Short mmCIF file of C-alpha atoms and ligand atoms in Angstrom, two decimals:
data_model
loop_
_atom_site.label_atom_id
_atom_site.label_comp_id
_atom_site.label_asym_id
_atom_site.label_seq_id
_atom_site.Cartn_x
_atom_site.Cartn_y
_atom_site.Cartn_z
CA UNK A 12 -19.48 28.58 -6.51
CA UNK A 13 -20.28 24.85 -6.82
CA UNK A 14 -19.18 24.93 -10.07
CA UNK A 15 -15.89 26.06 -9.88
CA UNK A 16 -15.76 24.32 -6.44
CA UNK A 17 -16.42 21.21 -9.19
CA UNK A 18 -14.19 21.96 -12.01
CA UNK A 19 -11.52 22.38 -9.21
CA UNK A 20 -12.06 18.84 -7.69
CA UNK A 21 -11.44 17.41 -11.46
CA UNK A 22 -8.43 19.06 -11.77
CA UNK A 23 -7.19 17.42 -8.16
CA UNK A 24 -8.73 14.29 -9.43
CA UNK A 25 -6.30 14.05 -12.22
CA UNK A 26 -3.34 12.11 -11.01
CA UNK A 27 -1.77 12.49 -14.88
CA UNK A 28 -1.38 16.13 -14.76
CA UNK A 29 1.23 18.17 -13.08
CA UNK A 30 0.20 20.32 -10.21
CA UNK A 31 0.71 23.91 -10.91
CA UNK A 32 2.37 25.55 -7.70
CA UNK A 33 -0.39 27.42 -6.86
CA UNK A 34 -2.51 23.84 -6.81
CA UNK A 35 0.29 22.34 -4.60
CA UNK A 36 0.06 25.27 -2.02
CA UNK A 37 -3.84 24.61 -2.18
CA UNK A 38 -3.69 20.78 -1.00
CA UNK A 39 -0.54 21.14 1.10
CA UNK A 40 -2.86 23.38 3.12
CA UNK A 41 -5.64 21.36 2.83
CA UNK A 42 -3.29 18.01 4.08
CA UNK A 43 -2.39 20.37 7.00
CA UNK A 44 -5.81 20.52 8.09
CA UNK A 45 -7.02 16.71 6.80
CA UNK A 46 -5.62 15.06 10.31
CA UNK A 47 -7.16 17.02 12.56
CA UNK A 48 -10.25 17.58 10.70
CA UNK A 49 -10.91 13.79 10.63
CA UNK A 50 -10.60 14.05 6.64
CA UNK A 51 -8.36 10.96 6.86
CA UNK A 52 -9.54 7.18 6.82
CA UNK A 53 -7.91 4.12 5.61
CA UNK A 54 -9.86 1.67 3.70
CA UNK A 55 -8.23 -1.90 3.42
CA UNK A 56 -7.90 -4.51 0.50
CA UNK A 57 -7.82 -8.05 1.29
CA UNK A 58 -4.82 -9.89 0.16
CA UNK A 59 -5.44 -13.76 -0.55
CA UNK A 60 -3.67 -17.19 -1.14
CA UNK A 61 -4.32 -18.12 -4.51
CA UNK A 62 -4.09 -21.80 -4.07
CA UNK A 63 -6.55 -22.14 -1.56
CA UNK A 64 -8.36 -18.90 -1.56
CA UNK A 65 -7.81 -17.93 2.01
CA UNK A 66 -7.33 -14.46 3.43
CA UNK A 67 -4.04 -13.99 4.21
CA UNK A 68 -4.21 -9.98 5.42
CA UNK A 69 -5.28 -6.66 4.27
CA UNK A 70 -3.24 -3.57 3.03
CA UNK A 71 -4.46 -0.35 4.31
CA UNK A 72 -4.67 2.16 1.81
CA UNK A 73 -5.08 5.81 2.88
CA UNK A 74 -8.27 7.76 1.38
CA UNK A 75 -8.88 11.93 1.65
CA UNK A 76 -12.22 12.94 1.68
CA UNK A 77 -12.06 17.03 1.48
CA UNK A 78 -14.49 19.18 2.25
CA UNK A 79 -15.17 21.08 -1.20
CA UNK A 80 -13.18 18.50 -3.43
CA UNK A 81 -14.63 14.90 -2.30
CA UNK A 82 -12.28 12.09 -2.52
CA UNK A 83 -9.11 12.66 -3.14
CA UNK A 84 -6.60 10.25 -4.64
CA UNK A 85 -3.60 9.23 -2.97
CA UNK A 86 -1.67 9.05 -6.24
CA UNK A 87 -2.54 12.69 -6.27
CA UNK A 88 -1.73 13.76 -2.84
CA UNK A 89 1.18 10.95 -1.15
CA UNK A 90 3.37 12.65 -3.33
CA UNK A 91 2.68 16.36 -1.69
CA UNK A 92 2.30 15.07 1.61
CA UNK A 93 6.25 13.56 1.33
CA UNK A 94 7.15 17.42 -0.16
CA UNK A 95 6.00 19.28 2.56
CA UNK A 96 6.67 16.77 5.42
CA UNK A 97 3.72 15.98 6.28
CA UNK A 98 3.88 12.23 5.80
CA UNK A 99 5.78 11.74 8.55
CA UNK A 100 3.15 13.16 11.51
CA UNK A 101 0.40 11.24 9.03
CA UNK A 102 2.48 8.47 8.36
CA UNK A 103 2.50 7.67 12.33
CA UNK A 104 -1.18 8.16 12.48
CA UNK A 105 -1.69 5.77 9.89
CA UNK A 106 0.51 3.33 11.78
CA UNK A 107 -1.86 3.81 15.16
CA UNK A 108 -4.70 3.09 13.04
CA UNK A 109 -3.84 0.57 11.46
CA UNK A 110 -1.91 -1.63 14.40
CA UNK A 111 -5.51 -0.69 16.27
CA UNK A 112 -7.57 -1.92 13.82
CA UNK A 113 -5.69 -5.42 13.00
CA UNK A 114 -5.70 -5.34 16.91
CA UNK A 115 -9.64 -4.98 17.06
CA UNK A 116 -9.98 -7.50 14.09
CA UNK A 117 -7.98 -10.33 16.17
CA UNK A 118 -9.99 -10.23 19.19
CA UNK A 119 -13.51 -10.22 17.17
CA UNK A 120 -11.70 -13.21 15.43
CA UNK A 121 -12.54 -12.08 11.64
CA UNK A 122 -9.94 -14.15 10.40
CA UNK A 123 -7.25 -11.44 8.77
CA UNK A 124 -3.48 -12.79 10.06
CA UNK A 125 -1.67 -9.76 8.70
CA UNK A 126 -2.46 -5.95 8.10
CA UNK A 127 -0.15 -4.66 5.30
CA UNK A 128 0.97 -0.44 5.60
CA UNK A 129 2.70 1.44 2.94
CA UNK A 130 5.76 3.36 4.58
CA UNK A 131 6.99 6.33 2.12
CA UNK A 132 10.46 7.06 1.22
CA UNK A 133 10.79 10.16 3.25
CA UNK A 134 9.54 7.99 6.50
CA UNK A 135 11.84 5.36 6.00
CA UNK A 136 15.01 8.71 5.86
CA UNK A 137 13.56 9.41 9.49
CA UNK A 138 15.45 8.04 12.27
CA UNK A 139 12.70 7.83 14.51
CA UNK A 140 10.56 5.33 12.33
CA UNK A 141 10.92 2.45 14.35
CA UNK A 142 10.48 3.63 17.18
CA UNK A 143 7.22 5.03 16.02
CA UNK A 144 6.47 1.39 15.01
CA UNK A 145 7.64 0.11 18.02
CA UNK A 146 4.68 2.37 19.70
CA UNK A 147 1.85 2.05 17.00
CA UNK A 148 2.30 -1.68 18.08
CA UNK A 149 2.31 -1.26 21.85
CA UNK A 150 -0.83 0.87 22.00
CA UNK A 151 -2.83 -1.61 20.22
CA UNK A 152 -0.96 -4.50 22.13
CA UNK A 153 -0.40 -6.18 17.97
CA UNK A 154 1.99 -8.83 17.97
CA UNK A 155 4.60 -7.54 15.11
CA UNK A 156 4.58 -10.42 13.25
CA UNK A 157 1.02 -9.51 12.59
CA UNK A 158 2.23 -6.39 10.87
CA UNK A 159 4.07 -5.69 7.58
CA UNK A 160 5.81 -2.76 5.87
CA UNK A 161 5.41 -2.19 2.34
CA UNK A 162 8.80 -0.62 1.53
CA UNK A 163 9.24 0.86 -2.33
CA UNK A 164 12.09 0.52 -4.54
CA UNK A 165 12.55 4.10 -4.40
CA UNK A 166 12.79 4.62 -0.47
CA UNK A 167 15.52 2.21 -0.56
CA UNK A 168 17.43 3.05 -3.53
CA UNK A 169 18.92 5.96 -1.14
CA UNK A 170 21.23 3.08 0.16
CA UNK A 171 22.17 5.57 2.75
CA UNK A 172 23.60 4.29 6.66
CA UNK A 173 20.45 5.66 7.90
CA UNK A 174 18.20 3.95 5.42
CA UNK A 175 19.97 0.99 5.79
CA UNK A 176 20.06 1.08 9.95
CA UNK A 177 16.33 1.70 9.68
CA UNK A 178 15.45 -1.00 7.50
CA UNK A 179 17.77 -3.14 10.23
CA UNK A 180 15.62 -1.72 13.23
CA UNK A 181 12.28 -2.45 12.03
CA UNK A 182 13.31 -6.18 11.16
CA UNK A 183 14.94 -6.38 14.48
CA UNK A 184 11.01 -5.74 16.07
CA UNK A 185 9.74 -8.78 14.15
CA UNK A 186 7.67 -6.86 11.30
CA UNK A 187 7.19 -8.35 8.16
CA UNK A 188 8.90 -6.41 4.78
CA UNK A 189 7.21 -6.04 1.37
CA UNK A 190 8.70 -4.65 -1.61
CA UNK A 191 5.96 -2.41 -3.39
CA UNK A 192 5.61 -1.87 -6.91
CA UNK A 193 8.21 -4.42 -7.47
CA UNK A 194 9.90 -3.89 -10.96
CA UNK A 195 9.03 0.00 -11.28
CA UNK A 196 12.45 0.82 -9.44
CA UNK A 197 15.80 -0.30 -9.69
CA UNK A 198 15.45 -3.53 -8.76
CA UNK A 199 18.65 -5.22 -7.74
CA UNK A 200 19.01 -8.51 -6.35
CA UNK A 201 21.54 -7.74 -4.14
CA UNK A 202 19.77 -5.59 -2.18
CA UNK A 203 16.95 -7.80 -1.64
CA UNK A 204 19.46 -10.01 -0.10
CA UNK A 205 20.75 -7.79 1.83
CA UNK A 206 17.62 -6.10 3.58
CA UNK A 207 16.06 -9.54 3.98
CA UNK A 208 12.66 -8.20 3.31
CA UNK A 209 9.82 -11.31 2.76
CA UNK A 210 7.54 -10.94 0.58
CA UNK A 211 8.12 -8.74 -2.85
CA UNK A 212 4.74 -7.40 -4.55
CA UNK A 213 4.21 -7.59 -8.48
CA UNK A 214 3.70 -4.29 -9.93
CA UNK A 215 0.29 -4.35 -11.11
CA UNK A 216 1.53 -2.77 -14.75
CA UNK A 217 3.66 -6.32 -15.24
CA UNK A 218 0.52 -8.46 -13.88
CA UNK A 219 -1.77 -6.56 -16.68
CA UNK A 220 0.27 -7.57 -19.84
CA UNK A 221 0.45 -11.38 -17.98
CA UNK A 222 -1.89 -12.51 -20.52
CA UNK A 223 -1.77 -10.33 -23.36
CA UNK A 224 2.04 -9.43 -23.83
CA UNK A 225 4.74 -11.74 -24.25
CA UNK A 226 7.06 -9.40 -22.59
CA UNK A 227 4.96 -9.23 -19.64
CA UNK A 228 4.78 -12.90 -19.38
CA UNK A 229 8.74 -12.62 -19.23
CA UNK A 230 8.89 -10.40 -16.96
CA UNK A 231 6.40 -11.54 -14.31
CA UNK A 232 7.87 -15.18 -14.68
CA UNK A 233 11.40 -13.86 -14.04
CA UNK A 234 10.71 -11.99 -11.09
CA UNK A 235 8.68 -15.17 -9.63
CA UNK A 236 11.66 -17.21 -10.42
CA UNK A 237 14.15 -14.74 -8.84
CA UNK A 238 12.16 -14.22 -5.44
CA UNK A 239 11.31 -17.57 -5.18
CA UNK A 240 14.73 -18.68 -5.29
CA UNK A 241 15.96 -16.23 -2.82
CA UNK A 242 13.25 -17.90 -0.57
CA UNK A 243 10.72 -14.77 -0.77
CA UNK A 244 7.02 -14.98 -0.64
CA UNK A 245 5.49 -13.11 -4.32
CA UNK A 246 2.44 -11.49 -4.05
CA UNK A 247 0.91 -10.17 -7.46
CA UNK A 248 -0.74 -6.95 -7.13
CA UNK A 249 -3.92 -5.56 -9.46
CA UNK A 250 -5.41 -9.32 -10.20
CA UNK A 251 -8.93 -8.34 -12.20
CA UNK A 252 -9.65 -11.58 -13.43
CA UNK A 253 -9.23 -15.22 -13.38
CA UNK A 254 -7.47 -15.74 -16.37
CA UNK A 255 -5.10 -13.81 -14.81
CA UNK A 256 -5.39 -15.56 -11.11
CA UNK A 257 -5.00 -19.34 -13.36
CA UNK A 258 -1.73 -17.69 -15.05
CA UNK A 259 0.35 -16.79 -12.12
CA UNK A 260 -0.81 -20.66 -10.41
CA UNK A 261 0.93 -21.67 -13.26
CA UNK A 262 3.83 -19.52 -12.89
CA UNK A 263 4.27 -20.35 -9.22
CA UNK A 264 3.13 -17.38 -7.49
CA UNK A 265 1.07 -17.81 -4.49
CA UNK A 266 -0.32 -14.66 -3.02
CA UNK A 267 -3.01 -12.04 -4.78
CA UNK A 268 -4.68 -9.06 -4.57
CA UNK A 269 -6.84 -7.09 -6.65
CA UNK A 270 -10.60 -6.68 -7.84
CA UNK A 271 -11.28 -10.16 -8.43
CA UNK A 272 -11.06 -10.70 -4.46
CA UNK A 273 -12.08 -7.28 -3.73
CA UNK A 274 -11.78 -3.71 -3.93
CA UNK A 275 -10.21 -1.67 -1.06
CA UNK A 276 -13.28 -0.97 1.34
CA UNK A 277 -13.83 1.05 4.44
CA UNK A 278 -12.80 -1.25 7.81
CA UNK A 279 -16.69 -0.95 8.80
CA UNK A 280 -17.43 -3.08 5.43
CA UNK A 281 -14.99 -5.93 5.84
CA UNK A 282 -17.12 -8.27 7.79
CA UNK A 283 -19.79 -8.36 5.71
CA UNK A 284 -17.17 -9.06 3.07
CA UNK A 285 -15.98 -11.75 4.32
CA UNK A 286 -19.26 -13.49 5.55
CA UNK A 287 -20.12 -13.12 1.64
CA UNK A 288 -16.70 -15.16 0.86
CA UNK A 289 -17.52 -17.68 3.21
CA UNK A 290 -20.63 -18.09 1.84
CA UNK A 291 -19.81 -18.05 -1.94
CA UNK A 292 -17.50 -21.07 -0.63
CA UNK A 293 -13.97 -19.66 -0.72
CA UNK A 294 -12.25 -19.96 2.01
P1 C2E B 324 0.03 0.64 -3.85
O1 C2E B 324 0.53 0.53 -2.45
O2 C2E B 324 0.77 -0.13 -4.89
O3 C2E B 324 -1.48 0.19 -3.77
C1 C2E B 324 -2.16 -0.50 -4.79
C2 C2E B 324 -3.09 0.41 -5.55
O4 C2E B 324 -3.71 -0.36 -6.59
C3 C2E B 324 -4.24 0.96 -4.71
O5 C2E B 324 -4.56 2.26 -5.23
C4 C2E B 324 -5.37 -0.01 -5.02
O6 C2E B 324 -6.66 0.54 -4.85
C5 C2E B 324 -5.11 -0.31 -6.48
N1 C2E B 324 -5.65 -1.62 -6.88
C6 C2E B 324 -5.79 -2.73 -6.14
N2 C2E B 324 -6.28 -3.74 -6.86
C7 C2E B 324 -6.43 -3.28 -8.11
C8 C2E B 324 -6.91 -3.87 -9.34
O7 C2E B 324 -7.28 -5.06 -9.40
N3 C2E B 324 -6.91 -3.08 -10.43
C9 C2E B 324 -6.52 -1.78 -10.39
N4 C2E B 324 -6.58 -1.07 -11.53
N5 C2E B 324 -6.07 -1.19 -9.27
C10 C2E B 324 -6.02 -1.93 -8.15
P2 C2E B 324 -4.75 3.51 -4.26
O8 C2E B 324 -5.49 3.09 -3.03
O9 C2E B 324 -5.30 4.59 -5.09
O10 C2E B 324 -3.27 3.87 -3.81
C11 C2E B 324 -2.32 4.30 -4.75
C12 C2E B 324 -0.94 4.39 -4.13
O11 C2E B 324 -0.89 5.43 -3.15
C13 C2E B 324 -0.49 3.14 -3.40
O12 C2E B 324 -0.02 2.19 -4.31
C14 C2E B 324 0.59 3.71 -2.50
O13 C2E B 324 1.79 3.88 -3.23
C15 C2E B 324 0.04 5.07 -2.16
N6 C2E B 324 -0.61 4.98 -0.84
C16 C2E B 324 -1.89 4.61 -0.56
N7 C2E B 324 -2.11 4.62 0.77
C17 C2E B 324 -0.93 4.97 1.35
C18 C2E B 324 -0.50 5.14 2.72
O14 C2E B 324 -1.24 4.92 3.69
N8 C2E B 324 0.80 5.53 2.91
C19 C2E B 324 1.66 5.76 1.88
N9 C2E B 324 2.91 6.14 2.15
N10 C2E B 324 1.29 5.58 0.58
C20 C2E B 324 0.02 5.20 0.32
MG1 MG B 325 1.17 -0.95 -1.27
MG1 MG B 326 1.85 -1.75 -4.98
MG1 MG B 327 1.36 0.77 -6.74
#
């Protein structure tokens, strides 16, 4: 019934709680289905320069509408889909997608440089990932430099040859690297040195306590201090408000994104976006 249909769709909506096995069955079948039953679509969140308020790209984040259970998270189902596998045959479909839409938004000249994609740990453990890359880019006929891969802390804290030779292979196309979720992770400086990724992202728990927290002041000012003197671009994720924006000018840090710029939005909505921008006077 539509009730229980209901009272099921809560329970998936609830990234907090742990899925019992019988609920992780349930959506690993369901994420079976989800690619070829069109369930998939990536929305995208502009990312901005918070000096002079231009767009500067868009991360595409990856959104599940089911069926019975409406829209599900991806906090709640990124993790199943790197259980069962089934990131990696997803994760290349949101690489097509993606490379075609940043493709489609060049020639109609909308004004977005760089589309950002979140690569899981399990993709960046298969050998094959840049060469998937390598043909998400062709396809579309996307310069690479117009791409970037947001890499966690966790995917690379495997430190393994084939991590590492992966990690070598897509900077060898010309990609750009983010960190994600900076400071979540074991950060260590040595590896961002190593991996020469280019920009590191701000965990948006660290940008929250910016203003109210003298810890989180610490925290966000030392990791602004560290990437900046390792010659790395900081971007702060989960900016809500301009407090918080005037904060991390002060601090140094030049690249945003959150709900003060906008929320992540289907593709279809980001030209009318941006022609409100424009015409609010940012940039
Ligand atoms: P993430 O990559 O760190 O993405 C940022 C998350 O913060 C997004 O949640 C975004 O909607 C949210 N966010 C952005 N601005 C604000 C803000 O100002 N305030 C608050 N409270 N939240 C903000 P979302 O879309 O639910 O994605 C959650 C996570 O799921 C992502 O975290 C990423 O780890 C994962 N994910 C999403 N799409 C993909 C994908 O295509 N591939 C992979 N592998 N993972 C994905
Ligand atoms: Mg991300
Ligand atoms: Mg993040
Ligand atoms: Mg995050």
């Amino acid at each position: 019934t539509a009730k229980k249909a209901g009272r099921n769709a809560w329970r998936f909506y609830n990234p907090a709680m742990n899925a019992t096995a019988s609920e992780r069955l349930e959506l690993t079948n369901g994420l079976r289905c989800a690619l070829e039953q069109d369930q998939l679509e990536l929305y995208y969140q502009l990312q901005v320069d918070l000096f002079s308020g231009q767009v500067i790209g868009a991360e595409a984040l990856l959104r599940w509408h089911h069926p019975q259970w409406g829209l599900v998270s991806p906090a709640r189902f990124i993790p199943i889909a790197e259980e069962s596998g089934l990131i990696v045959p997803i994760g290349a479909w949101i690489l097509q997608q993606a490379c075609h839409q940043a493709a489609q938004w060049q020639a109609e000249g909308l004004g977005i440089p760089v589309v950002a994609v979140n690569i899981s740990a399990l993709q960046l453990q298969d050998s094959a990932l840049a060469k998937t890359v390598r043909a998400a880019l062709d396809q579309a006929g996307l310069a690479p430099s117009a791409l970037e891969l947001e890499l966690t802390e966790s995917g690379l804290i495997q430190d393994s040859e084939q991590v590492r030779a992966t990690v070598d292979q897509l900077k060898g196309l010309g990609v750009g690297l983010a960190i994600d979720d900076f400071g979540t992770g074991y950060s260590c400086l040595a590896y961002l040195r190593r991996l020469a990724v280019d920009v590191v992202k701000i965990d948006q728990s660290f940008v929250r306590d910016l203003n109210s927290s003298a810890d989180g002041s610490a925290i966000v000012t030392a990791i602004i201090q560290m990437a900046r003197s390792l010659g790395l671009e900081v971007l702060a994720e989960g900016v809500e408000d301009e407090e918080t924006a005037e904060a991390l000018r002060q601090l140094g840090c030049c690249q945003a994104q959150g709900y003060l710029y906008a929320r992540p939005m289907p593709a279809s909505a980001l030209p009318a976006r941006l022609a409100e921008r424009r015409a609010a006077g940012a940039v």
